[in-house]
């Protein structure tokens, strides 16, 4: 729980605080296949990765859009 609080305090405003996307495609592919391997060897890791991916693709953009619309209403 304390790690979440520390991250929240240190993250930049209006950003997620994640590192920038790697420009080295080879490294990206290697990490991707390592993650797939762990997902196959340890099914709970695989399920967790799928849940995180779905959250990033579908739920997070909706939350950001909702937050942005709430900020616009407050400005009016």
Short mmCIF file of N, CA and C in Angstrom, two decimals:
data_model
loop_
_atom_site.label_atom_id
_atom_site.label_comp_id
_atom_site.label_asym_id
_atom_site.label_seq_id
_atom_site.Cartn_x
_atom_site.Cartn_y
_atom_site.Cartn_z
N UNK A 1 0.82 -1.19 0.00
CA UNK A 1 0.00 0.00 0.00
C UNK A 1 0.87 1.25 0.00
N UNK A 2 1.97 1.22 0.73
CA UNK A 2 2.82 2.40 0.80
C UNK A 2 3.45 2.69 -0.56
N UNK A 3 3.71 1.64 -1.36
CA UNK A 3 4.29 1.89 -2.68
C UNK A 3 3.32 2.66 -3.57
N UNK A 4 2.04 2.36 -3.47
CA UNK A 4 1.03 3.09 -4.24
C UNK A 4 0.99 4.56 -3.83
N UNK A 5 1.06 4.81 -2.54
CA UNK A 5 1.04 6.18 -2.04
C UNK A 5 2.29 6.93 -2.50
N UNK A 6 3.45 6.29 -2.42
CA UNK A 6 4.70 6.93 -2.87
C UNK A 6 4.64 7.24 -4.36
N UNK A 7 4.13 6.30 -5.17
CA UNK A 7 4.03 6.54 -6.60
C UNK A 7 3.10 7.71 -6.88
N UNK A 8 1.97 7.75 -6.19
CA UNK A 8 0.99 8.82 -6.39
C UNK A 8 1.60 10.19 -6.08
N UNK A 9 2.43 10.25 -5.04
CA UNK A 9 3.05 11.53 -4.66
C UNK A 9 4.11 11.97 -5.66
N UNK A 10 4.82 11.01 -6.26
CA UNK A 10 5.96 11.34 -7.11
C UNK A 10 5.64 11.44 -8.59
N UNK A 11 4.49 10.92 -9.02
CA UNK A 11 4.20 10.91 -10.46
C UNK A 11 3.95 12.32 -10.98
N UNK A 12 4.30 12.57 -12.24
CA UNK A 12 4.07 13.89 -12.82
C UNK A 12 2.56 14.16 -12.97
N UNK A 13 2.19 15.40 -12.85
CA UNK A 13 0.78 15.78 -13.02
C UNK A 13 0.34 15.51 -14.46
N UNK A 14 -0.89 15.05 -14.61
CA UNK A 14 -1.49 14.80 -15.92
C UNK A 14 -0.81 13.69 -16.72
N UNK A 15 0.03 12.88 -16.09
CA UNK A 15 0.68 11.77 -16.78
C UNK A 15 0.60 10.53 -15.90
N UNK A 16 0.76 9.38 -16.51
CA UNK A 16 0.72 8.12 -15.76
C UNK A 16 2.01 7.91 -14.98
N UNK A 17 3.11 8.46 -15.45
CA UNK A 17 4.37 8.30 -14.76
C UNK A 17 5.16 7.10 -15.22
N UNK A 18 4.74 6.48 -16.31
CA UNK A 18 5.46 5.32 -16.85
C UNK A 18 6.64 5.78 -17.69
N UNK A 19 7.67 4.95 -17.79
CA UNK A 19 8.81 5.33 -18.63
C UNK A 19 8.41 5.40 -20.10
N UNK A 20 9.15 6.15 -20.91
CA UNK A 20 8.80 6.25 -22.33
C UNK A 20 8.98 4.91 -23.05
N UNK A 21 8.29 4.76 -24.15
CA UNK A 21 8.36 3.53 -24.95
C UNK A 21 9.77 3.34 -25.50
N UNK A 22 10.24 2.11 -25.45
CA UNK A 22 11.58 1.80 -25.94
C UNK A 22 11.65 1.96 -27.46
N UNK A 23 12.74 2.51 -27.93
CA UNK A 23 12.92 2.67 -29.38
C UNK A 23 13.63 1.48 -29.99
N UNK A 24 14.18 0.61 -29.14
CA UNK A 24 14.89 -0.57 -29.61
C UNK A 24 13.89 -1.72 -29.78
N UNK A 25 13.53 -2.02 -31.02
CA UNK A 25 12.51 -3.04 -31.29
C UNK A 25 12.96 -4.43 -30.87
N UNK A 26 14.24 -4.70 -30.95
CA UNK A 26 14.74 -6.03 -30.57
C UNK A 26 14.51 -6.27 -29.08
N UNK A 27 14.84 -5.29 -28.26
CA UNK A 27 14.63 -5.41 -26.82
C UNK A 27 13.15 -5.56 -26.51
N UNK A 28 12.31 -4.80 -27.19
CA UNK A 28 10.87 -4.89 -26.97
C UNK A 28 10.37 -6.29 -27.28
N UNK A 29 10.81 -6.86 -28.37
CA UNK A 29 10.39 -8.22 -28.74
C UNK A 29 10.86 -9.25 -27.72
N UNK A 30 12.10 -9.11 -27.27
CA UNK A 30 12.64 -10.05 -26.28
C UNK A 30 11.82 -10.01 -25.00
N UNK A 31 11.54 -8.81 -24.52
CA UNK A 31 10.73 -8.67 -23.30
C UNK A 31 9.33 -9.23 -23.52
N UNK A 32 8.75 -8.99 -24.68
CA UNK A 32 7.42 -9.50 -24.99
C UNK A 32 7.40 -11.03 -24.94
N UNK A 33 8.37 -11.68 -25.55
CA UNK A 33 8.39 -13.14 -25.57
C UNK A 33 8.72 -13.72 -24.20
N UNK A 34 9.51 -13.02 -23.41
CA UNK A 34 9.76 -13.47 -22.03
C UNK A 34 8.45 -13.42 -21.24
N UNK A 35 7.68 -12.34 -21.42
CA UNK A 35 6.39 -12.23 -20.74
C UNK A 35 5.44 -13.34 -21.18
N UNK A 36 5.39 -13.64 -22.48
CA UNK A 36 4.55 -14.72 -22.98
C UNK A 36 5.00 -16.05 -22.37
N UNK A 37 6.30 -16.27 -22.31
CA UNK A 37 6.83 -17.49 -21.71
C UNK A 37 6.41 -17.64 -20.25
N UNK A 38 6.54 -16.57 -19.47
CA UNK A 38 6.10 -16.62 -18.08
C UNK A 38 4.60 -16.86 -17.99
N UNK A 39 3.84 -16.27 -18.91
CA UNK A 39 2.40 -16.46 -18.92
C UNK A 39 2.01 -17.91 -19.20
N UNK A 40 2.79 -18.59 -20.02
CA UNK A 40 2.52 -20.00 -20.32
C UNK A 40 2.97 -20.89 -19.15
N UNK A 41 4.16 -20.61 -18.61
CA UNK A 41 4.68 -21.42 -17.51
C UNK A 41 3.91 -21.22 -16.21
N UNK A 42 3.44 -20.02 -16.00
CA UNK A 42 2.69 -19.71 -14.77
C UNK A 42 1.35 -19.08 -15.17
N UNK A 43 0.30 -19.88 -15.23
CA UNK A 43 -0.99 -19.41 -15.73
C UNK A 43 -1.55 -18.18 -15.01
N UNK A 44 -1.30 -18.04 -13.71
CA UNK A 44 -1.79 -16.85 -13.02
C UNK A 44 -1.11 -15.58 -13.51
N UNK A 45 0.15 -15.69 -13.86
CA UNK A 45 0.85 -14.55 -14.45
C UNK A 45 0.21 -14.20 -15.79
N UNK A 46 -0.11 -15.24 -16.59
CA UNK A 46 -0.76 -15.02 -17.88
C UNK A 46 -2.10 -14.32 -17.73
N UNK A 47 -2.89 -14.78 -16.76
CA UNK A 47 -4.20 -14.14 -16.52
C UNK A 47 -4.00 -12.69 -16.08
N UNK A 48 -3.03 -12.46 -15.22
CA UNK A 48 -2.75 -11.09 -14.76
C UNK A 48 -2.35 -10.19 -15.92
N UNK A 49 -1.51 -10.70 -16.82
CA UNK A 49 -1.09 -9.92 -17.98
C UNK A 49 -2.27 -9.59 -18.88
N UNK A 50 -3.15 -10.56 -19.08
CA UNK A 50 -4.34 -10.32 -19.91
C UNK A 50 -5.23 -9.26 -19.27
N UNK A 51 -5.45 -9.36 -17.96
CA UNK A 51 -6.29 -8.38 -17.26
C UNK A 51 -5.68 -6.98 -17.36
N UNK A 52 -4.38 -6.87 -17.16
CA UNK A 52 -3.71 -5.56 -17.26
C UNK A 52 -3.81 -5.01 -18.68
N UNK A 53 -3.62 -5.87 -19.68
CA UNK A 53 -3.73 -5.44 -21.07
C UNK A 53 -5.13 -4.92 -21.36
N UNK A 54 -6.16 -5.66 -20.94
CA UNK A 54 -7.54 -5.23 -21.18
C UNK A 54 -7.84 -3.91 -20.46
N UNK A 55 -7.34 -3.77 -19.25
CA UNK A 55 -7.53 -2.53 -18.50
C UNK A 55 -6.90 -1.36 -19.25
N UNK A 56 -5.66 -1.55 -19.72
CA UNK A 56 -4.96 -0.48 -20.45
C UNK A 56 -5.67 -0.11 -21.74
N UNK A 57 -6.21 -1.09 -22.43
CA UNK A 57 -6.81 -0.84 -23.74
C UNK A 57 -8.22 -0.27 -23.67
N UNK A 58 -9.01 -0.68 -22.67
CA UNK A 58 -10.43 -0.32 -22.67
C UNK A 58 -10.86 0.54 -21.49
N UNK A 59 -10.44 0.23 -20.29
CA UNK A 59 -10.95 0.93 -19.12
C UNK A 59 -10.18 2.23 -18.86
N UNK A 60 -8.86 2.20 -18.95
CA UNK A 60 -8.06 3.40 -18.69
C UNK A 60 -8.43 4.57 -19.60
N UNK A 61 -8.58 4.36 -20.93
CA UNK A 61 -8.99 5.50 -21.77
C UNK A 61 -10.35 6.07 -21.38
N UNK A 62 -11.28 5.22 -20.95
CA UNK A 62 -12.59 5.71 -20.51
C UNK A 62 -12.46 6.55 -19.24
N UNK A 63 -11.61 6.12 -18.33
CA UNK A 63 -11.39 6.89 -17.10
C UNK A 63 -10.77 8.24 -17.39
N UNK A 64 -9.80 8.26 -18.30
CA UNK A 64 -9.18 9.54 -18.67
C UNK A 64 -10.17 10.48 -19.34
N UNK A 65 -10.99 9.92 -20.22
CA UNK A 65 -12.00 10.73 -20.91
C UNK A 65 -13.00 11.30 -19.91
N UNK A 66 -13.43 10.48 -18.96
CA UNK A 66 -14.38 10.92 -17.95
C UNK A 66 -13.75 12.00 -17.07
N UNK A 67 -12.49 11.81 -16.69
CA UNK A 67 -11.80 12.79 -15.87
C UNK A 67 -11.66 14.12 -16.60
N UNK A 68 -11.35 14.04 -17.90
CA UNK A 68 -11.20 15.25 -18.69
C UNK A 68 -12.54 16.00 -18.80
N UNK A 69 -13.63 15.27 -19.00
CA UNK A 69 -14.94 15.93 -19.12
C UNK A 69 -15.35 16.54 -17.78
N UNK A 70 -15.00 15.90 -16.66
CA UNK A 70 -15.31 16.47 -15.34
C UNK A 70 -14.52 17.76 -15.11
N UNK A 71 -13.28 17.80 -15.56
CA UNK A 71 -12.46 19.01 -15.41
C UNK A 71 -13.03 20.15 -16.25
N UNK A 72 -13.56 19.84 -17.45
CA UNK A 72 -14.14 20.86 -18.29
C UNK A 72 -15.40 21.45 -17.64
N UNK A 73 -16.20 20.59 -17.01
CA UNK A 73 -17.41 21.07 -16.33
C UNK A 73 -17.05 21.99 -15.17
N UNK A 74 -16.01 21.65 -14.43
CA UNK A 74 -15.60 22.49 -13.31
C UNK A 74 -15.10 23.84 -13.79
N UNK A 75 -14.47 23.88 -14.97
CA UNK A 75 -13.93 25.13 -15.50
C UNK A 75 -15.05 26.08 -15.91
N UNK A 76 -16.19 25.53 -16.26
CA UNK A 76 -17.31 26.39 -16.68
C UNK A 76 -17.97 26.95 -15.48
#
